[in-house]
mmCIF file of C-alpha atoms in Angstrom:
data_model
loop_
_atom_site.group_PDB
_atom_site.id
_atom_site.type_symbol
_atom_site.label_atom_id
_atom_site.label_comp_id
_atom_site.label_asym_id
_atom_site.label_seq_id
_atom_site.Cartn_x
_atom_site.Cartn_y
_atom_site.Cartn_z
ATOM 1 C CA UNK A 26 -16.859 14.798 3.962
ATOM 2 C CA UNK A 27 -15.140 11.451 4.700
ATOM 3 C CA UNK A 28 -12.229 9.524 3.691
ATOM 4 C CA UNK A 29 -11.252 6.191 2.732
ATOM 5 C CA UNK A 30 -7.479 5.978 2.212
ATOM 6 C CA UNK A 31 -6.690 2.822 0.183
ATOM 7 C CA UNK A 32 -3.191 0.796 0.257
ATOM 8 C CA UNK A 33 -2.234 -0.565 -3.319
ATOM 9 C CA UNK A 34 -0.322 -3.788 -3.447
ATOM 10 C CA UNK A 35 -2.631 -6.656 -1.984
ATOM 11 C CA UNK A 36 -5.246 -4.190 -1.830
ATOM 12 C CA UNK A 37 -6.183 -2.864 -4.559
ATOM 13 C CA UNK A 38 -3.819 -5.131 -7.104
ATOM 14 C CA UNK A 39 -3.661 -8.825 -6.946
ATOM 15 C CA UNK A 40 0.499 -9.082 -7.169
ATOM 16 C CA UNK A 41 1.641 -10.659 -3.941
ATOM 17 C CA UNK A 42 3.877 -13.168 -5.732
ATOM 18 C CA UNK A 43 5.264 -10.828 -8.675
ATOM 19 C CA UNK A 44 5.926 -7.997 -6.340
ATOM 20 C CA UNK A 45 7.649 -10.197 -3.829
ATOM 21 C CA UNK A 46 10.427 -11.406 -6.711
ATOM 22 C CA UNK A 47 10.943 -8.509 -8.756
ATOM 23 C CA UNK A 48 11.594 -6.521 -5.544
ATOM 24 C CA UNK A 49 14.155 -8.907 -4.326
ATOM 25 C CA UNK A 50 15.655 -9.311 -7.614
ATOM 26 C CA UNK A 51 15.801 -5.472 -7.258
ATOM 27 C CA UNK A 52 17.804 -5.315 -4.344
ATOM 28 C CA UNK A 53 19.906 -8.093 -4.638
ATOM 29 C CA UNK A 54 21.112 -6.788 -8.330
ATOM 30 C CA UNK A 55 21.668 -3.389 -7.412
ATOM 31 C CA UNK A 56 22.342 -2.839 -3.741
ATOM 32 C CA UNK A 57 24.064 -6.409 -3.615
ATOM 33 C CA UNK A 58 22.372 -7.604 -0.874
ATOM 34 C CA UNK A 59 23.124 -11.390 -0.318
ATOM 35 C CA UNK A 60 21.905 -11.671 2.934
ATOM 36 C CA UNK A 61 18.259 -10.305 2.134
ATOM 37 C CA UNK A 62 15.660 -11.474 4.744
ATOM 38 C CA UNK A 63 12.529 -11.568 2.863
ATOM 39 C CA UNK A 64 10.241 -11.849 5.706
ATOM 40 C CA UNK A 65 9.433 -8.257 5.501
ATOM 41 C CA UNK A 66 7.651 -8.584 9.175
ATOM 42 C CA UNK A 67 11.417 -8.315 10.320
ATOM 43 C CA UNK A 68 11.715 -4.547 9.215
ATOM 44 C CA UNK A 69 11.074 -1.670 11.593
ATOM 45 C CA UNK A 70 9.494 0.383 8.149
ATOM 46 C CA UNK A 71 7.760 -1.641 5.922
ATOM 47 C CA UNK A 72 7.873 0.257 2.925
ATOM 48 C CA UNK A 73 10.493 0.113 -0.013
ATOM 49 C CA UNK A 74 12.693 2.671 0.847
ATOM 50 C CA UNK A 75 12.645 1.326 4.212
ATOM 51 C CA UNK A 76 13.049 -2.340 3.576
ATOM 52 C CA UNK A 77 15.880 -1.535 1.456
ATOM 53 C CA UNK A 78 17.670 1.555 3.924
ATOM 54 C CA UNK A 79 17.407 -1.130 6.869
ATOM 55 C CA UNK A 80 18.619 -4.161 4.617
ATOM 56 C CA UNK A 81 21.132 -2.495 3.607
ATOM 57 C CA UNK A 82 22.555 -1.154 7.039
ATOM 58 C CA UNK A 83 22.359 -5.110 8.014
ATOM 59 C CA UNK A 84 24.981 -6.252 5.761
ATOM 60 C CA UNK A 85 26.958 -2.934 5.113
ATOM 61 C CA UNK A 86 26.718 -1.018 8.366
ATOM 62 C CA UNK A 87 25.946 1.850 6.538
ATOM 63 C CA UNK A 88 23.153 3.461 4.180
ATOM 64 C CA UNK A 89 22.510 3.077 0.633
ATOM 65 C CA UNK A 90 23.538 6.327 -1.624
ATOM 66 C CA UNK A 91 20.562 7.965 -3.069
ATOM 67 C CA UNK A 92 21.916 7.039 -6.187
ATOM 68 C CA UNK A 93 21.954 3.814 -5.487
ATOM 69 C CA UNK A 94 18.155 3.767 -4.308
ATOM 70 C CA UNK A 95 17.667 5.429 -7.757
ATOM 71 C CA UNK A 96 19.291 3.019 -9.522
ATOM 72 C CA UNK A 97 17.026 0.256 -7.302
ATOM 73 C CA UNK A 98 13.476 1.831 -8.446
ATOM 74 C CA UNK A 99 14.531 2.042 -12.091
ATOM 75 C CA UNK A 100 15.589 -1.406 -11.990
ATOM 76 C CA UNK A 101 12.876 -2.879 -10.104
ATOM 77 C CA UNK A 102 10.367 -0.806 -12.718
ATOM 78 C CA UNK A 103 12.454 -2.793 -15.517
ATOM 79 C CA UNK A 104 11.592 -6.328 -13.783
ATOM 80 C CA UNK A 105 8.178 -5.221 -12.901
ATOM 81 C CA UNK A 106 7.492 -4.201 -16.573
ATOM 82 C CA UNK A 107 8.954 -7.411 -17.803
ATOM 83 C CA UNK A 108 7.389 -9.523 -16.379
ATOM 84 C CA UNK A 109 3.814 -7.678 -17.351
ATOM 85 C CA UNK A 110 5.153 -8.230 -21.023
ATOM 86 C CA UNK A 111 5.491 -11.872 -20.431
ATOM 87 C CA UNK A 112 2.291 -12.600 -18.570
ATOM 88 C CA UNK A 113 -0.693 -9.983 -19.248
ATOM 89 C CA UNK A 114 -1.936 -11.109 -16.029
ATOM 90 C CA UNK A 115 0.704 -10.486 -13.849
ATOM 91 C CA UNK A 116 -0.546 -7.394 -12.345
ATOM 92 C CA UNK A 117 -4.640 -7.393 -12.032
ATOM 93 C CA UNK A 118 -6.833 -5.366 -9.589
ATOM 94 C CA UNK A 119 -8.623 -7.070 -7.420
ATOM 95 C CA UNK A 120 -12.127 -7.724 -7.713
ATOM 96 C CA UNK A 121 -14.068 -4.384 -8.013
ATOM 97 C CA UNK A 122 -11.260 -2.297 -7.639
ATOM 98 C CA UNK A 123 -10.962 -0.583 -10.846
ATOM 99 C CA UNK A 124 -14.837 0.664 -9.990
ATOM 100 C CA UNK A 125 -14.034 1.603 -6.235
ATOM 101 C CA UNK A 126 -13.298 4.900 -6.752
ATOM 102 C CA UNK A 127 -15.878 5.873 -8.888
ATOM 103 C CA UNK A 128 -18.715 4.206 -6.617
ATOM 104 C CA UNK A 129 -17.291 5.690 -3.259
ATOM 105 C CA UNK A 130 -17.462 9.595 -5.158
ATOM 106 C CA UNK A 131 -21.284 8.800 -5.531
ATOM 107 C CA UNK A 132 -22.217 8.648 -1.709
ATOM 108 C CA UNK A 133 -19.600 11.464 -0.788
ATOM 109 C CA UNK A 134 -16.455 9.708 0.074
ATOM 110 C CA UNK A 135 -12.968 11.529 -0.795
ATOM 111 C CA UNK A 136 -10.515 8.890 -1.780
ATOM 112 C CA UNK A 137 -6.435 8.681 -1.334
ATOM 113 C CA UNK A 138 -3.945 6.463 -2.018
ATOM 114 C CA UNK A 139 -1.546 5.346 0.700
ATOM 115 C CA UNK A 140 1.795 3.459 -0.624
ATOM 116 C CA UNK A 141 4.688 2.110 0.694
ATOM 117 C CA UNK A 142 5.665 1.456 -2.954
ATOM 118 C CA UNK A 143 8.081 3.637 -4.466
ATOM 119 C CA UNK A 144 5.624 6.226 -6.763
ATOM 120 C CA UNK A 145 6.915 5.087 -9.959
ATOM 121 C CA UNK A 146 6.426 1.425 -9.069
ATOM 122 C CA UNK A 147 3.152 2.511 -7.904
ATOM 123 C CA UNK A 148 2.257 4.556 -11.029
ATOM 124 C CA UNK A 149 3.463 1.787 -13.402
ATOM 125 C CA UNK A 150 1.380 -1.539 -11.282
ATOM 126 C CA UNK A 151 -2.179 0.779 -11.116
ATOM 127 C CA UNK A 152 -1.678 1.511 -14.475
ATOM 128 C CA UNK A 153 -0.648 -2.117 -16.029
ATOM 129 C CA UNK A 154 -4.366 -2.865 -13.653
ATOM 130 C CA UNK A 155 -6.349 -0.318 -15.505
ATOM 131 C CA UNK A 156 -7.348 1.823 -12.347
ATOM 132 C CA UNK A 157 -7.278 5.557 -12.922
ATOM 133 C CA UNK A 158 -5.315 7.100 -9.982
ATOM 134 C CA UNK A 159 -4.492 10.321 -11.800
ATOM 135 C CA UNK A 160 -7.466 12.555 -9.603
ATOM 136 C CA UNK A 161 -6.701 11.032 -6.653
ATOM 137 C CA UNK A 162 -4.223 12.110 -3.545
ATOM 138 C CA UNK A 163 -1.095 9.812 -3.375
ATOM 139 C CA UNK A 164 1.711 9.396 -0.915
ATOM 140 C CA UNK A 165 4.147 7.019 -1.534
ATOM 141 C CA UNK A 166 7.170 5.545 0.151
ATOM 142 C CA UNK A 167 9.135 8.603 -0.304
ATOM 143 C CA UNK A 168 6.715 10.268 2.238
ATOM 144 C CA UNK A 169 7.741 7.478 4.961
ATOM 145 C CA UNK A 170 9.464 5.708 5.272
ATOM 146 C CA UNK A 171 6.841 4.842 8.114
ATOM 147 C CA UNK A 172 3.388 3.891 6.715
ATOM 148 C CA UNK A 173 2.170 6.188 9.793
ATOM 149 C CA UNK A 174 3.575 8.785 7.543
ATOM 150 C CA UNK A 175 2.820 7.825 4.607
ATOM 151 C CA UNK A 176 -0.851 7.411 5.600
ATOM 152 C CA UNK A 177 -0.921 10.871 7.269
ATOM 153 C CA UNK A 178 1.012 12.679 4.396
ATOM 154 C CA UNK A 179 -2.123 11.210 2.009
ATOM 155 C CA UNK A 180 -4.822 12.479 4.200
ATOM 156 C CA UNK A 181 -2.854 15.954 4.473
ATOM 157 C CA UNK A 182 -2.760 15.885 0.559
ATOM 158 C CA UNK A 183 -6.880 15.153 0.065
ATOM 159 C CA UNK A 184 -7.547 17.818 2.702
ATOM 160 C CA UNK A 185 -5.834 20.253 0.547
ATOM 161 C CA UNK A 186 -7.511 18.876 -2.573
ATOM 162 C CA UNK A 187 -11.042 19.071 -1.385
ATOM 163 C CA UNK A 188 -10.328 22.251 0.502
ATOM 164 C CA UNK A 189 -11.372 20.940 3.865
ATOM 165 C CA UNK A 190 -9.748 21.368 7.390
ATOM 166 C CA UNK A 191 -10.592 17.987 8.471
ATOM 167 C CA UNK A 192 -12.590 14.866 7.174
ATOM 168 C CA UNK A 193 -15.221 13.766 9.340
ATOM 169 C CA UNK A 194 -14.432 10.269 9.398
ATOM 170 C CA UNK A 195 -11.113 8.888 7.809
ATOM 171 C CA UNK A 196 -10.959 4.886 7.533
ATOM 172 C CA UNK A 197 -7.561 3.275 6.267
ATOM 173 C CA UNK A 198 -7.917 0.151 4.131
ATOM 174 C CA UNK A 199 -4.917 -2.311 3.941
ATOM 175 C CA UNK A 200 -4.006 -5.780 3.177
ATOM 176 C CA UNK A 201 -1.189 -6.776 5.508
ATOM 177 C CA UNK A 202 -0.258 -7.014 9.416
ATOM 178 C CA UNK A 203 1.283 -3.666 8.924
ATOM 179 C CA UNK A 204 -1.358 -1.926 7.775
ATOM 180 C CA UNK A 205 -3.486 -2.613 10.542
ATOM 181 C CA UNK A 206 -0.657 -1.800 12.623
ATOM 182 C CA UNK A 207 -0.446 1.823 11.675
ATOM 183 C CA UNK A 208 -4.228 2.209 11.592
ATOM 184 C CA UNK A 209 -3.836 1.087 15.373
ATOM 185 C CA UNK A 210 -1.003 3.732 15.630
ATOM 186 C CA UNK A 211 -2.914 6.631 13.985
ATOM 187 C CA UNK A 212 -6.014 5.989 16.002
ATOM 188 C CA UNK A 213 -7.716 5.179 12.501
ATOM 189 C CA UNK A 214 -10.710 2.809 11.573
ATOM 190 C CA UNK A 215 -9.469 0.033 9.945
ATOM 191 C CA UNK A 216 -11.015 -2.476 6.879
ATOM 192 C CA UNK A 217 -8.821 -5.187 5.828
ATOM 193 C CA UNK A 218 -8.700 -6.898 2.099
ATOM 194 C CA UNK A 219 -7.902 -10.626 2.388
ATOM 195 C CA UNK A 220 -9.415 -13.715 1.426
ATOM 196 C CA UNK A 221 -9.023 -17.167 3.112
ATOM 197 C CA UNK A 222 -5.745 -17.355 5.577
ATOM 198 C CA UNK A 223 -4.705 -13.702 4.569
ATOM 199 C CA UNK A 224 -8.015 -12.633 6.178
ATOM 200 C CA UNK A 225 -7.911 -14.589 9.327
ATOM 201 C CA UNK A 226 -4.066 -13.202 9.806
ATOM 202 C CA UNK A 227 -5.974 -9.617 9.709
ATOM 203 C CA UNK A 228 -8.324 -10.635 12.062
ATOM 204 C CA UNK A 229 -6.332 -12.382 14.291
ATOM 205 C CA UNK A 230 -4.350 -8.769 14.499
ATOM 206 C CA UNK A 231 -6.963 -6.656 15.231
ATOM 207 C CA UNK A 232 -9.021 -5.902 12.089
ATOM 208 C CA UNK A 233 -12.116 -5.617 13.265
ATOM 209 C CA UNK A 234 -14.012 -5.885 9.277
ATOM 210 C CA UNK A 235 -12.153 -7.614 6.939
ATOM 211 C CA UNK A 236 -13.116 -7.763 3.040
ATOM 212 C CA UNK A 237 -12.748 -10.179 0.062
ATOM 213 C CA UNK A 238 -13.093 -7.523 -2.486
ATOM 214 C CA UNK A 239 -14.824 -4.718 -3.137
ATOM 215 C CA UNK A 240 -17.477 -5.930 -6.048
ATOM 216 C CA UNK A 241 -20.213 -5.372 -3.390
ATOM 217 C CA UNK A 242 -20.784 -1.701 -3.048
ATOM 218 C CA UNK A 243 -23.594 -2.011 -0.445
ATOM 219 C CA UNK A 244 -21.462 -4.131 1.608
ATOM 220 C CA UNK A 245 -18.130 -1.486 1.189
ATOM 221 C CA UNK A 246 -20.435 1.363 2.268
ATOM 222 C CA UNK A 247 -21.376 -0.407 5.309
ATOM 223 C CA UNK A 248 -17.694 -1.205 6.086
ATOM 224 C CA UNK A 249 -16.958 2.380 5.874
ATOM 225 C CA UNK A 250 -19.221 3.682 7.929
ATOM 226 C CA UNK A 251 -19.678 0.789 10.531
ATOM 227 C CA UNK A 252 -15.728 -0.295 10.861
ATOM 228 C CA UNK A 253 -13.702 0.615 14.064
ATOM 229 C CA UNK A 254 -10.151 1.008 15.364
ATOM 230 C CA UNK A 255 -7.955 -2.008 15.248
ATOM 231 C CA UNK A 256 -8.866 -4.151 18.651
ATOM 232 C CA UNK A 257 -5.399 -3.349 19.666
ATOM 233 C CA UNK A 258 -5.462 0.318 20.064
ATOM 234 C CA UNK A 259 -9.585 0.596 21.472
ATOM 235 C CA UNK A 260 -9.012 -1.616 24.101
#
């Protein structure tokens, strides 16, 4: 049996923009971060319990309560959530992606979901998008904060769901710089989800296949079984 181990956010969900803001917003209200670099690239864990342990220690020298990182999920849940009721198109999958899972059961691919969203934020964008994640293997940013362990805790989690010791052939699929990064780390094959400039920044570190969507099944398949290891870690 194989695996393809999905990302969410630019991945699966077209949110880039929304995300970006309400997440801010999040910290900034709760944590009181007024020197927030936004340029999440600048973060050793780019996940949100990361981004917001490591902001944090910037300006305060010391970490966030876990109260405090409570209080920042529920809050950033609140923005997401209002800003769905304002715009019914804030949060939308991206094209195909409410089918993927269905269509990768039918040639014998296990499927997981690999976040460095907090799970409630998580739970609340898939399901504003219409995908159906309840069957399917999730670690979140509460596994990380490291996407390396976030991405290994998810594999771990759909071994023990379809009772196997190992998958054959495991292939991440990500959106961002950081994704292919720990695909490169974990020795993984790698697709990346980006159209236009997003898709040449994936390229241009590492991804070997990069996708627009994933309405073409037949050309998804192929991905799967024909993608490698970001350029970085085979050479």
């Amino acid at each position: 049996m194989n695996l393809a181990v999905f990302d969410v956010d630019g991945t699966l969900l077209q949110n880039h923009s929304l995300e970006d803001e309400c997440y801010a917003a999040a910290l900034r209200d709760v944590l009181g971060l007024r020197a927030l670099d936004v340029d999440w690239t600048q973060y050793h864990d780019v996940s949100d319990a990361g981004i917001a342990v490591e902001a944090f220690r910037r300006e305060f020298a010391s970490p966030p309560s876990e109260v405090q990182l409570g209080e920042t999920v529920r809050h950033f849940v609140s923005l997401l959530k209002a800003a769905c009721d304002a715009d019914a198109d804030a949060i939308v999958p991206v094209l195909g992606a409410e089918r993927v899972f269905a269509a990768l059961a039918t040639r014998g691919w296990a499927v997981a979901i690999a976040t460095g969203a907090w799970r409630h934020a998580a739970e609340f964008k898939l399901s504003v998008a219409g995908i159906d994640y309840s069957h399917i293997p999730m670690a979140t940013s509460e596994d990380g904060p490291a996407r390396t362990s976030i991405i290994a805790t998810a594999q771990s989690r759909a071994e023990q769901v379809h009772c196997v010791e190992r998958f054959e052939r495991v292939v991440s699929i990500g959106d961002a710089i950081w994704d292919v990064r720990a695909a490169s780390e974990l020795g993984l094959p790698f697709i990346g989800v980006g159209r236009g400039a997003r898709g040449e920044r994936l390229q241009a570190a590492g991804a070997r296949t990069v996708l627009e969507d994933f309405h073409d099944h037949a050309t998804l398949f192929d991905a799967l079984e024909s993608s490698g290891v970001p350029l970085a870690a085979a050479s």
